[in-house]
PDB file of C-alpha atoms in Angstrom:
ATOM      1  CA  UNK Q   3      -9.402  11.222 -15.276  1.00 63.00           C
ATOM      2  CA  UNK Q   4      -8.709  10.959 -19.047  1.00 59.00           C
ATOM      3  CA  UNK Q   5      -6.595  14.041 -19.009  1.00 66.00           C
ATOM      4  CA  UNK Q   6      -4.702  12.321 -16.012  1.00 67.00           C
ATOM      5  CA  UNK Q   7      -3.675   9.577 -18.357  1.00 74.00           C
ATOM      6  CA  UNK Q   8      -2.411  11.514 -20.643  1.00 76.00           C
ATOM      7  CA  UNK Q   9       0.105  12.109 -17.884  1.00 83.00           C
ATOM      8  CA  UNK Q  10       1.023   8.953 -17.377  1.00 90.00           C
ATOM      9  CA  UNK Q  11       4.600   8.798 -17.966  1.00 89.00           C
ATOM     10  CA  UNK Q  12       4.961  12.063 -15.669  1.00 92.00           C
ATOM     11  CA  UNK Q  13       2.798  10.439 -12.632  1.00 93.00           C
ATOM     12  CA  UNK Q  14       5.271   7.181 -13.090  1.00 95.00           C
ATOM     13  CA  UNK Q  15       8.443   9.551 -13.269  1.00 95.00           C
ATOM     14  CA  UNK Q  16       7.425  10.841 -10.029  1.00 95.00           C
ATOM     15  CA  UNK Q  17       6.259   8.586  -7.776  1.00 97.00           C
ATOM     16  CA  UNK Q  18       9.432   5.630  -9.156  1.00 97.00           C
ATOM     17  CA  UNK Q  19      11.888   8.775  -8.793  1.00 96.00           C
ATOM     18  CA  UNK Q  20      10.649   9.754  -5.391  1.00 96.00           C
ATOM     19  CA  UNK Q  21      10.414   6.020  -4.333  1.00 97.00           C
ATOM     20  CA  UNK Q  22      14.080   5.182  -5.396  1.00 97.00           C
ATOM     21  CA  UNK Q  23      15.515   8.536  -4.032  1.00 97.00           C
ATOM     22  CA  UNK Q  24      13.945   8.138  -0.547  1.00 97.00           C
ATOM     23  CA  UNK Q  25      15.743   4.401   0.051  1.00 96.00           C
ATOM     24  CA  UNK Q  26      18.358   6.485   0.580  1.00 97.00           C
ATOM     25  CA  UNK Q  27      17.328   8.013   3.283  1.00 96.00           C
ATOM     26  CA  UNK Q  28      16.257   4.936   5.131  1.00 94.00           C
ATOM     27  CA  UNK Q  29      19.911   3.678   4.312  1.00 94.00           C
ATOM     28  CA  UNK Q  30      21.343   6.476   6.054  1.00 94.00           C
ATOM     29  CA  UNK Q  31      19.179   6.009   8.877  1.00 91.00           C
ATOM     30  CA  UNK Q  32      20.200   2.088   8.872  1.00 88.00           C
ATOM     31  CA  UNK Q  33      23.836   3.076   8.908  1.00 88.00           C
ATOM     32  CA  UNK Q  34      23.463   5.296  12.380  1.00 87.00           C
ATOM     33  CA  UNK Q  35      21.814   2.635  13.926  1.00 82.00           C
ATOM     34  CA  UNK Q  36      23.331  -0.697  12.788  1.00 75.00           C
ATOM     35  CA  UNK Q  37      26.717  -2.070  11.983  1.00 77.00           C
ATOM     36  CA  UNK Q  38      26.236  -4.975  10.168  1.00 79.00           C
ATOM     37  CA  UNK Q  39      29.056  -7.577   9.475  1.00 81.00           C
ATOM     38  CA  UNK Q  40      30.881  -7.809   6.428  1.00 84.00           C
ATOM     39  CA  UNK Q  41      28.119 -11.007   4.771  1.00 86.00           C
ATOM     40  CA  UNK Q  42      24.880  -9.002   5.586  1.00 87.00           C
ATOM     41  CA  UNK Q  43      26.483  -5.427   4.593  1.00 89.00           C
ATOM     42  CA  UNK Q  44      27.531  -7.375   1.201  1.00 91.00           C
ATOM     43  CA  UNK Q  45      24.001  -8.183   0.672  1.00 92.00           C
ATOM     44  CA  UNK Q  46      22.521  -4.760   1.669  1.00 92.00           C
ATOM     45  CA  UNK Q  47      25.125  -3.176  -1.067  1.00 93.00           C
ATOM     46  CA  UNK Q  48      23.685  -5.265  -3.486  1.00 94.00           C
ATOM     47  CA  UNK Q  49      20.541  -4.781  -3.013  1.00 94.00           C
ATOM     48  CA  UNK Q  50      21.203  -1.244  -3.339  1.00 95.00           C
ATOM     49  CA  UNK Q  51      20.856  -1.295  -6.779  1.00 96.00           C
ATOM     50  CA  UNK Q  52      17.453  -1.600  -6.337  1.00 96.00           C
ATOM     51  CA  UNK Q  53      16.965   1.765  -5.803  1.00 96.00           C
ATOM     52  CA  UNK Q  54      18.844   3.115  -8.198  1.00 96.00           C
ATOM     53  CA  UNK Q  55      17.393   1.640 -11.121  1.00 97.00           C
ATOM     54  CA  UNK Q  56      13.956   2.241  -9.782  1.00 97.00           C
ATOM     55  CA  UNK Q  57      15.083   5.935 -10.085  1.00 96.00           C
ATOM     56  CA  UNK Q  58      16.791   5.424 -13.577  1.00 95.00           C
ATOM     57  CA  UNK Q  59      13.205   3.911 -14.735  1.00 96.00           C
ATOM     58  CA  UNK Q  60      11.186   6.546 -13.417  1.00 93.00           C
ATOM     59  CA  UNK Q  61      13.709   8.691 -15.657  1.00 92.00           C
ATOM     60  CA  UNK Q  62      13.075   6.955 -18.647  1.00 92.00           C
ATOM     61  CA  UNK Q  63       9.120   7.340 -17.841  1.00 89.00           C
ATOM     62  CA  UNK Q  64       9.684  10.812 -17.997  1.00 86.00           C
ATOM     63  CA  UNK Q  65      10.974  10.770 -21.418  1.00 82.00           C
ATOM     64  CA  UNK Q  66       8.096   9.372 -22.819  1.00 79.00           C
ATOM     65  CA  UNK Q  67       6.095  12.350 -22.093  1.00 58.00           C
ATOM     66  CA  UNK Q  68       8.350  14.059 -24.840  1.00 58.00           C
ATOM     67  CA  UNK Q  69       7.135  14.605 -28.401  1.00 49.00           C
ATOM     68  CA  UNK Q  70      11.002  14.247 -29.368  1.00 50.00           C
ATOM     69  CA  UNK Q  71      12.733  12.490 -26.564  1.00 51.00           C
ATOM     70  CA  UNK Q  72      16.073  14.357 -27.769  1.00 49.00           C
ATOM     71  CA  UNK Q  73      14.643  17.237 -26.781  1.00 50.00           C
ATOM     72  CA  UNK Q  74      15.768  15.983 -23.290  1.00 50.00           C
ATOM     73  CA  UNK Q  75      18.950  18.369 -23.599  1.00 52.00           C
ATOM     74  CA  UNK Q  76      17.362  21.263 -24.003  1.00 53.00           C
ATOM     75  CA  UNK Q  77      15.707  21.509 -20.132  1.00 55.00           C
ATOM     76  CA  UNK Q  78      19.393  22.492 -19.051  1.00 53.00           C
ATOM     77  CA  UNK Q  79      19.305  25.649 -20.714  1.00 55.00           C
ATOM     78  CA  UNK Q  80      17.171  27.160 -17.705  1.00 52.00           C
ATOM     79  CA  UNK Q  81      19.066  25.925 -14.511  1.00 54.00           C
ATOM     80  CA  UNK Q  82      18.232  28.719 -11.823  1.00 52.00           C
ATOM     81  CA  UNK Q  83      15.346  30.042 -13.625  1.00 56.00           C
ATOM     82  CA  UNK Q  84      13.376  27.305 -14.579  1.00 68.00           C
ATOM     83  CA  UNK Q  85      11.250  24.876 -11.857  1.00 75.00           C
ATOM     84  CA  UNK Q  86      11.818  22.047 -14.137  1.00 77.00           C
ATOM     85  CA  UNK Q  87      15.361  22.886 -14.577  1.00 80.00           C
ATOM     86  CA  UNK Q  88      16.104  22.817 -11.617  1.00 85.00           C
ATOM     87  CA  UNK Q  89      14.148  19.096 -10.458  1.00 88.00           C
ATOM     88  CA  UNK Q  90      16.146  17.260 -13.258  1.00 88.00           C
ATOM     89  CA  UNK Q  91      19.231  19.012 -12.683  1.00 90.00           C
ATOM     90  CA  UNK Q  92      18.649  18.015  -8.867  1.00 93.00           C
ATOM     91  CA  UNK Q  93      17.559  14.400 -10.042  1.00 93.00           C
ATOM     92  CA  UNK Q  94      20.596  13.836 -12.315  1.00 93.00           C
ATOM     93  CA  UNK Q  95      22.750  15.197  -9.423  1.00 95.00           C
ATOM     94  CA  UNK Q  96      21.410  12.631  -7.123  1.00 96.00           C
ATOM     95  CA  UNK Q  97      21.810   9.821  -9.304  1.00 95.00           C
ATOM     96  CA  UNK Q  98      25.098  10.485  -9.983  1.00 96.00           C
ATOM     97  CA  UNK Q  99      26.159  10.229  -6.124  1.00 96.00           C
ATOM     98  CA  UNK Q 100      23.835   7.132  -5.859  1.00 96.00           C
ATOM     99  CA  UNK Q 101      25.680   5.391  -8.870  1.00 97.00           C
ATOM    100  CA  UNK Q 102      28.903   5.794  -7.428  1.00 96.00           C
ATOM    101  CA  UNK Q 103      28.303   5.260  -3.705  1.00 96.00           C
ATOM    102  CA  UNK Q 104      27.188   1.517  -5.513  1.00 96.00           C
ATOM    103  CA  UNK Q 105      29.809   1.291  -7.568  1.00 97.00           C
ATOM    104  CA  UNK Q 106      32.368   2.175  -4.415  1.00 96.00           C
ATOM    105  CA  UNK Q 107      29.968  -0.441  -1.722  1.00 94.00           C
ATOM    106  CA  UNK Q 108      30.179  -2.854  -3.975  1.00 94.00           C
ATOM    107  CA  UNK Q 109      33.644  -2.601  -4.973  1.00 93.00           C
ATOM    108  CA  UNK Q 110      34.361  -2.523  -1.222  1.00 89.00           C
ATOM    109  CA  UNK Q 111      35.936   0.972  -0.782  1.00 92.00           C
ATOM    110  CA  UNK Q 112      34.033   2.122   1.694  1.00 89.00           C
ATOM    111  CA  UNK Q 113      35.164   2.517   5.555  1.00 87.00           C
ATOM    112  CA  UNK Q 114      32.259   2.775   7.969  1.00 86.00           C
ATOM    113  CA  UNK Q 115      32.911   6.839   8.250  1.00 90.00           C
ATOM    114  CA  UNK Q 116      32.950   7.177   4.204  1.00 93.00           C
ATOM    115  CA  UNK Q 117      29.774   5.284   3.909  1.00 93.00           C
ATOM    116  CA  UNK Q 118      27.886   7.100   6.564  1.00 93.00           C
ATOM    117  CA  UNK Q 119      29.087  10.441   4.988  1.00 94.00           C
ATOM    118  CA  UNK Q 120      27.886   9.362   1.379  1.00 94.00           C
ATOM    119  CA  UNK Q 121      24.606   7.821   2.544  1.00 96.00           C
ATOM    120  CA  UNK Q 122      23.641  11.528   4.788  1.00 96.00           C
ATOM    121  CA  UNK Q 123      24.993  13.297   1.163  1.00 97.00           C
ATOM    122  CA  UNK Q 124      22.944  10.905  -0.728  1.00 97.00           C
ATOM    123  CA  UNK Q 125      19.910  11.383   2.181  1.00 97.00           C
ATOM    124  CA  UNK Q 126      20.107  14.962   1.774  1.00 97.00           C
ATOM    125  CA  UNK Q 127      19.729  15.323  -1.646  1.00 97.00           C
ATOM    126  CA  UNK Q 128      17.052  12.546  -2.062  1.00 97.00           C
ATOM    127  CA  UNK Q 129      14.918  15.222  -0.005  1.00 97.00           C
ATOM    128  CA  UNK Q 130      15.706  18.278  -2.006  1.00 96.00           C
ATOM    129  CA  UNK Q 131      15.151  16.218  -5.321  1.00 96.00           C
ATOM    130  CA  UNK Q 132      11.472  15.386  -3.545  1.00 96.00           C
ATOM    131  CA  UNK Q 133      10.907  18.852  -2.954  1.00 96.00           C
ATOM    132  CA  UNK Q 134      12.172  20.300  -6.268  1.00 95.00           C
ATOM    133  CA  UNK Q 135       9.968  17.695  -7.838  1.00 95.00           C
ATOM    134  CA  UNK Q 136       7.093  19.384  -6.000  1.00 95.00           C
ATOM    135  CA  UNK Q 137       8.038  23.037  -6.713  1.00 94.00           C
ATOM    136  CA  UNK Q 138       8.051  22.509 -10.355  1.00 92.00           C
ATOM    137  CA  UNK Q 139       4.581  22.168 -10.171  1.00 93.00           C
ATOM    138  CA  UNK Q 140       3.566  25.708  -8.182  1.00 92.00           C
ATOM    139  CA  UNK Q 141       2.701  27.281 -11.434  1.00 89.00           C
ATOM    140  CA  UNK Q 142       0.435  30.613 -10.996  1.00 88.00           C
ATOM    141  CA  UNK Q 143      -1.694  29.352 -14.452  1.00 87.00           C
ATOM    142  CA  UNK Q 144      -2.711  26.159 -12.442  1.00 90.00           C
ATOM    143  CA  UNK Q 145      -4.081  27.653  -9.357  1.00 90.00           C
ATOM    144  CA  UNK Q 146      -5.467  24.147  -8.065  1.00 92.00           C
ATOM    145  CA  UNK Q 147      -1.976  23.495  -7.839  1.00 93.00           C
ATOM    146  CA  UNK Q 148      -0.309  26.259  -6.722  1.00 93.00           C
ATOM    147  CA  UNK Q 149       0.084  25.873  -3.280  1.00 94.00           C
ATOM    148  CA  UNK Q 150       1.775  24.458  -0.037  1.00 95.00           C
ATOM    149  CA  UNK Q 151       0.227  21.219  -0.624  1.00 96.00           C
ATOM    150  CA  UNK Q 152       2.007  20.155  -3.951  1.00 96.00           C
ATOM    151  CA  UNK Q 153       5.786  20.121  -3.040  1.00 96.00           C
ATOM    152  CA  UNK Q 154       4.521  18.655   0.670  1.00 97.00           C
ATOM    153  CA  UNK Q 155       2.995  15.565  -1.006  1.00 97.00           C
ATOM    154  CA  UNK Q 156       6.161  15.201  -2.848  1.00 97.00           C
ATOM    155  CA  UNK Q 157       7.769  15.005  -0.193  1.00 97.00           C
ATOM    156  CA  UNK Q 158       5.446  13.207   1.612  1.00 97.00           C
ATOM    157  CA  UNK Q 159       5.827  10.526  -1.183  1.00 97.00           C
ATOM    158  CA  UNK Q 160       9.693  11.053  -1.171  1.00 97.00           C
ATOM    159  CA  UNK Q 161       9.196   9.556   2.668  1.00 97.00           C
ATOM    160  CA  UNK Q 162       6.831   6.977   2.461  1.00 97.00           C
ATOM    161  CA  UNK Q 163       7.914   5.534  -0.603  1.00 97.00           C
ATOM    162  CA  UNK Q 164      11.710   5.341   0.906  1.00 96.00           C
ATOM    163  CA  UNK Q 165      11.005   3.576   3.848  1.00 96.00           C
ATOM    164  CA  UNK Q 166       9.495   1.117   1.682  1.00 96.00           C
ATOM    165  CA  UNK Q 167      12.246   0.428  -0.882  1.00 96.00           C
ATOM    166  CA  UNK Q 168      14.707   1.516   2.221  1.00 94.00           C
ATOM    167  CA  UNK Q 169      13.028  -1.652   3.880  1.00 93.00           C
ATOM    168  CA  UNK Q 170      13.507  -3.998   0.725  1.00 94.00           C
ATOM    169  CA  UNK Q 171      16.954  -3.351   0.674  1.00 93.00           C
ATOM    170  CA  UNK Q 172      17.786  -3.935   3.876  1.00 91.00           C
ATOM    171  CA  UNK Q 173      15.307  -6.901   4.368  1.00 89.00           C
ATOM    172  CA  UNK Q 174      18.012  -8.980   2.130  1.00 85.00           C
ATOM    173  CA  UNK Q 175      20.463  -8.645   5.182  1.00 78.00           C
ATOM    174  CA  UNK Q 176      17.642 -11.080   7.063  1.00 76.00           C
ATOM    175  CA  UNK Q 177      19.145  -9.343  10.432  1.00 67.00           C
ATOM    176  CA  UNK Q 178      15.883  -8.274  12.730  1.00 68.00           C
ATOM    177  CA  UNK Q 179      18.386  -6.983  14.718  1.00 60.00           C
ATOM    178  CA  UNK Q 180      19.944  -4.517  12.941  1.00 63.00           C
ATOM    179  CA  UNK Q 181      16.667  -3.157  10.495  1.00 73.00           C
ATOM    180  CA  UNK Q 182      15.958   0.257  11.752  1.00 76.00           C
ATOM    181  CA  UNK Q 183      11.823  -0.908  12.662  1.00 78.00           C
ATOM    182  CA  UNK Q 184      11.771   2.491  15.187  1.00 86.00           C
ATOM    183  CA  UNK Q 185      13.148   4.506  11.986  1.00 89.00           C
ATOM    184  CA  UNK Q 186      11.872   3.292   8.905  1.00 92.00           C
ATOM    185  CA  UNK Q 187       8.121   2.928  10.891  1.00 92.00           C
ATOM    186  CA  UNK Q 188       8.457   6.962  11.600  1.00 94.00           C
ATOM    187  CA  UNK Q 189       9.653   7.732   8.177  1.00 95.00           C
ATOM    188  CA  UNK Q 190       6.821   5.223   6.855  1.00 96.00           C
ATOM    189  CA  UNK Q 191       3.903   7.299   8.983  1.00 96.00           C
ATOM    190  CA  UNK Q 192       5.598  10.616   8.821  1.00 97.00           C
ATOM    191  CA  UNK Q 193       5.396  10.448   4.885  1.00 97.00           C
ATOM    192  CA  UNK Q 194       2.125   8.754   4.264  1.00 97.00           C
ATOM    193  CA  UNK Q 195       0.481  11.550   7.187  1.00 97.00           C
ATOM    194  CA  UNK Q 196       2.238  14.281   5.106  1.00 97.00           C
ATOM    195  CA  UNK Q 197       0.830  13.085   1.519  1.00 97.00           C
ATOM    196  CA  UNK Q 198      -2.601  11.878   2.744  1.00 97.00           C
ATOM    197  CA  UNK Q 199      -2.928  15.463   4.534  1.00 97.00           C
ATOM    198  CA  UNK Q 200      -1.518  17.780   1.260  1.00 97.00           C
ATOM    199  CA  UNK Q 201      -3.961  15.667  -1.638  1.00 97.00           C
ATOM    200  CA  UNK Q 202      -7.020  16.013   0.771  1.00 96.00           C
ATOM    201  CA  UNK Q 203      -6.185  19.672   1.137  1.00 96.00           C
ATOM    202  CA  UNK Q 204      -5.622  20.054  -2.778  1.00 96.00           C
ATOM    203  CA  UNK Q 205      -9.019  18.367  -2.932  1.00 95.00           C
ATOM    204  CA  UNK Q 206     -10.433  20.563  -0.649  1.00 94.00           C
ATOM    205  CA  UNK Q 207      -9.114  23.699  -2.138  1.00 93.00           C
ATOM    206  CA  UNK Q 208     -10.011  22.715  -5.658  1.00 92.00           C
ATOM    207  CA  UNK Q 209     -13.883  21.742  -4.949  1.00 89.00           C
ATOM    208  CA  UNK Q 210     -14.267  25.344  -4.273  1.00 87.00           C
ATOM    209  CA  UNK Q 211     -12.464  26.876  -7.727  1.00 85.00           C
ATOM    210  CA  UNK Q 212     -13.403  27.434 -10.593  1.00 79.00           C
ATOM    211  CA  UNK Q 213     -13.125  28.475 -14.471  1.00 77.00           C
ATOM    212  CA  UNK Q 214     -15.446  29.674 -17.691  1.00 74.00           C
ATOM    213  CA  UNK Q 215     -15.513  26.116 -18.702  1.00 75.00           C
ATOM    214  CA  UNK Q 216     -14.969  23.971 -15.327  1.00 79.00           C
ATOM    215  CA  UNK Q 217     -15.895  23.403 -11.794  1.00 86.00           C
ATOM    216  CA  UNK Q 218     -13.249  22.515  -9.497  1.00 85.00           C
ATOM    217  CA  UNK Q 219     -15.864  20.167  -7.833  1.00 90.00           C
ATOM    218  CA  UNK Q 220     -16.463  18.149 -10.899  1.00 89.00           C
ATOM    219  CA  UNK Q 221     -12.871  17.341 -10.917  1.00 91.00           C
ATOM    220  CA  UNK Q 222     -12.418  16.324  -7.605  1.00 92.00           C
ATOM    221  CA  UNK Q 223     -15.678  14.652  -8.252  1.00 92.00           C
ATOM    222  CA  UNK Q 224     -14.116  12.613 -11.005  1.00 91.00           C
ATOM    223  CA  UNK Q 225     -10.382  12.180  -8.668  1.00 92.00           C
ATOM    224  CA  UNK Q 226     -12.230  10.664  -5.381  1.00 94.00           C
ATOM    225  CA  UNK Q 227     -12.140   7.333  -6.162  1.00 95.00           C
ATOM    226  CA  UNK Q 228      -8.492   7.240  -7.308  1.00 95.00           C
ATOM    227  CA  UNK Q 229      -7.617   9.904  -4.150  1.00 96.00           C
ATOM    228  CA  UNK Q 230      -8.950   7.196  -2.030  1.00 97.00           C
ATOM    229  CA  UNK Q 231      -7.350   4.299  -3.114  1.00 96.00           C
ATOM    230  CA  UNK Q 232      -4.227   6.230  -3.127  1.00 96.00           C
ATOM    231  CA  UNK Q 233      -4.548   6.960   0.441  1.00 97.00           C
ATOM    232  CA  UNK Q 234      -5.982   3.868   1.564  1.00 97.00           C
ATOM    233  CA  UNK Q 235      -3.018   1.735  -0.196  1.00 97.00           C
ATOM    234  CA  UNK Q 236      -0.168   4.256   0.996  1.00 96.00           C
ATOM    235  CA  UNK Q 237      -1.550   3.995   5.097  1.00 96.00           C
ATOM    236  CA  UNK Q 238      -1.753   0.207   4.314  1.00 97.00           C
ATOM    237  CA  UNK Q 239       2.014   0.275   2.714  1.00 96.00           C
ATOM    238  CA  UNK Q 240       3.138   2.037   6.062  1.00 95.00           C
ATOM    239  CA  UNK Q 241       1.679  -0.577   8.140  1.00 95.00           C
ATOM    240  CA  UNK Q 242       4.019  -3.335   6.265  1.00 94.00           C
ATOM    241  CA  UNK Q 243       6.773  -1.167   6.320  1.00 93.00           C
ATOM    242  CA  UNK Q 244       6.364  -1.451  10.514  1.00 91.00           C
ATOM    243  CA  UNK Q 245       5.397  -4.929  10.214  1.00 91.00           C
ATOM    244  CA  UNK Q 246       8.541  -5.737   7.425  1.00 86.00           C
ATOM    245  CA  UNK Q 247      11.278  -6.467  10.463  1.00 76.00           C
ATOM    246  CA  UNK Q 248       9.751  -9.514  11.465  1.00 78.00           C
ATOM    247  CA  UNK Q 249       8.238 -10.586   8.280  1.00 78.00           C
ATOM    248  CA  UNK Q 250      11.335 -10.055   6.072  1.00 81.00           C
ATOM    249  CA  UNK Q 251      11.132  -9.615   2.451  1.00 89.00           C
ATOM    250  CA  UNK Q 252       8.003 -10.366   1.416  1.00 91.00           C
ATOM    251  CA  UNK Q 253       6.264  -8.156   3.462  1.00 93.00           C
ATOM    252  CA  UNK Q 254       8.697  -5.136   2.665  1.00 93.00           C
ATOM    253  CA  UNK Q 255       7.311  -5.991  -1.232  1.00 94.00           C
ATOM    254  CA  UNK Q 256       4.083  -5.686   0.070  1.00 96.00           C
ATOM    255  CA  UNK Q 257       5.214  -2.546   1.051  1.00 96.00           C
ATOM    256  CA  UNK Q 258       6.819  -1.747  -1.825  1.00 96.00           C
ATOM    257  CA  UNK Q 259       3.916  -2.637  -4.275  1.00 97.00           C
ATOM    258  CA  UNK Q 260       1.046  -0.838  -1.948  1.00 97.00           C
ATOM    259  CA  UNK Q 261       3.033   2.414  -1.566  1.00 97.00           C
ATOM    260  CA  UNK Q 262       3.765   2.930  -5.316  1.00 97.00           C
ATOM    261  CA  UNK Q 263      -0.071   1.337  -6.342  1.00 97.00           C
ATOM    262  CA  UNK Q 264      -1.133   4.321  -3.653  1.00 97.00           C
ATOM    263  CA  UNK Q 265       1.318   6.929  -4.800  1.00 97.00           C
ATOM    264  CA  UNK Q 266       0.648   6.635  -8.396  1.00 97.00           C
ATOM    265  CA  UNK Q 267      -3.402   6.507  -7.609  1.00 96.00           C
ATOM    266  CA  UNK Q 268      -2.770   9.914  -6.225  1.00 97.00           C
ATOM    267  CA  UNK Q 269      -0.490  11.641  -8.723  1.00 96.00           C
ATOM    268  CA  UNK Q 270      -2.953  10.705 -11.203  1.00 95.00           C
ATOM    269  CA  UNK Q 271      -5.805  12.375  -8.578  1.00 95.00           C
ATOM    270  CA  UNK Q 272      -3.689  15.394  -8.635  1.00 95.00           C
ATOM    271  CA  UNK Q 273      -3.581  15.560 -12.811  1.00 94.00           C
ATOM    272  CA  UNK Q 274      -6.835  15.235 -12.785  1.00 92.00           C
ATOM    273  CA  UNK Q 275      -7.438  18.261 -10.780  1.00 92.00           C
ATOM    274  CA  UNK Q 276      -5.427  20.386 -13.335  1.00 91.00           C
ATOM    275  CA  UNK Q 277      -7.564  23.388 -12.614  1.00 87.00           C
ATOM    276  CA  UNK Q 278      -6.018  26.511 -14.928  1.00 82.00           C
ATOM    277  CA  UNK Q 279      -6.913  30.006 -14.496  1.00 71.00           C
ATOM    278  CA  UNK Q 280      -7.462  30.208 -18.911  1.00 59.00           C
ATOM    279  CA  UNK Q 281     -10.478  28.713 -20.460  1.00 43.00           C
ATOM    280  CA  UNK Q 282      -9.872  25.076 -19.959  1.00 46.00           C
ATOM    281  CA  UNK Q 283      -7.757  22.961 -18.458  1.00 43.00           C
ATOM    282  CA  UNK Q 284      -4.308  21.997 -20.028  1.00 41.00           C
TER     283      UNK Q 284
END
């Protein structure tokens, strides 16, 4: 687990990032099934922020993980060839188009159709961001994770940790009536099921690698307790999620806190099972 710490400001990057980007999602869904009035919609629109500077954090995580964060720049220079590339390139674009649907709710310039447009745009590339976040990680040196399982617990995370923000956001309407429990319970399950299922797989996978220098089942060895935590804490976020229409706000922090206490537990299991194919891990 020491070498997972070092990765500390990429395991925050990803599971804020994921977290903020997924609200979206649950906003979309909200916006399908609900029509709030003009007070409650107000409030939702302000809470939206939220979000979005739980994404813009996650972004400045990242940059700690730089030796020179100037360097930043340079990760443009391999759009379409690089993994990496192409996850911030697909982060920044998302961003972007969550900035200004806030700027625009808040400002009021949004008619019911422009909104619901925005927030499916915004849904759809909250999911490809999760899943480029995940592909930039299928790297043939690291066979523990190269495989299905790392982009599906990104996006897995992606799910789970936007229904809870999702749920936040919309718990400031205080209108039972129009939170989207059916919806945002799904998403909540669908995601944690999806995460849970890919890091026990990873674990599985890696117990039975190994190197020169390491045994894949020393590492998982030395991941368990955090990999349990992780999925204990994300099942037990999903279960506030459902239980956040009725409870309001400080059950969907509950939510909140559990799912990204859970998620980060397991992004710092899957550092720590950094198996490479060379002498020693990286």
């Amino acid at each position: 687990m020491e070498h997972a710490m070092n990765e500390l400001p990429l395991a925050l990057f990803t599971v804020l990032a994921s977290a903020g980007a997924g609200a979206f999602i649950a906003l979309a869904l909200a916006s399908f099934s609900a029509q709030f009035d003009e007070g409650k919609q107000a409030q939702i629109d302000r809470a939206t922020w939220i979000p979005v500077a739980i994404v813009v954090v996650g972004f400045i995580a990242a940059s700690f993980h730089l030796t020179n964060p100037l360097n930043a720049v340079n990760v443009f220079s391999g759009l379409g060839r690089s993994p990496l590339t192409n996850e911030v390139c697909m982060g920044i674009v998302f961003a972007v188009v969550a900035i200004v649907y806030a700027i625009l709710a808040n400002a009021g310039k949004l008619t019911s159709g422009s909104r619901k447009g925005f927030l499916v745009v915004a849904a759809v590339l909250a999911l490809c961001f999760g899943l480029f976040m995940g592909m930039a990680y299928l790297l043939p040196t690291v066979q523990s994770w190269n495989s299905w399982a790392t982009p599906v617990e990104m996006i897995g995370l992606t799910l789970v940790g936007g229904a809870a923000t999702g749920a936040l956001v919309l718990a400031f309407a205080k209108d039972e009536a129009g939170f989207p429990a059916r919806g945002l319970t799904v998403m909540a399950y669908l995601g944690a099921a999806l995460t849970v299922i890919a890091a026990t797989a990873m674990a599985g996978a890696t117990d039975g690698m190994s190197t020169m220098l390491y045994a894949g089942s020393a590492l998982v060895g030395g991941a368990l307790p955090a990999l349990v935590c992780g999925c204990v804490a994300l099942v037990a976020g999903a279960v506030c999620i459902q239980l956040a229409a009725k409870r309001g706000i400080g059950m969907a922090a509950a939510a909140v806190v559990l799912v990204i206490v859970g998620a980060l537990a397991l992004r710092l299991a899957f550092y720590a099972m950094q198996l490479s194919v060379g002498l020693s891990v990286l």
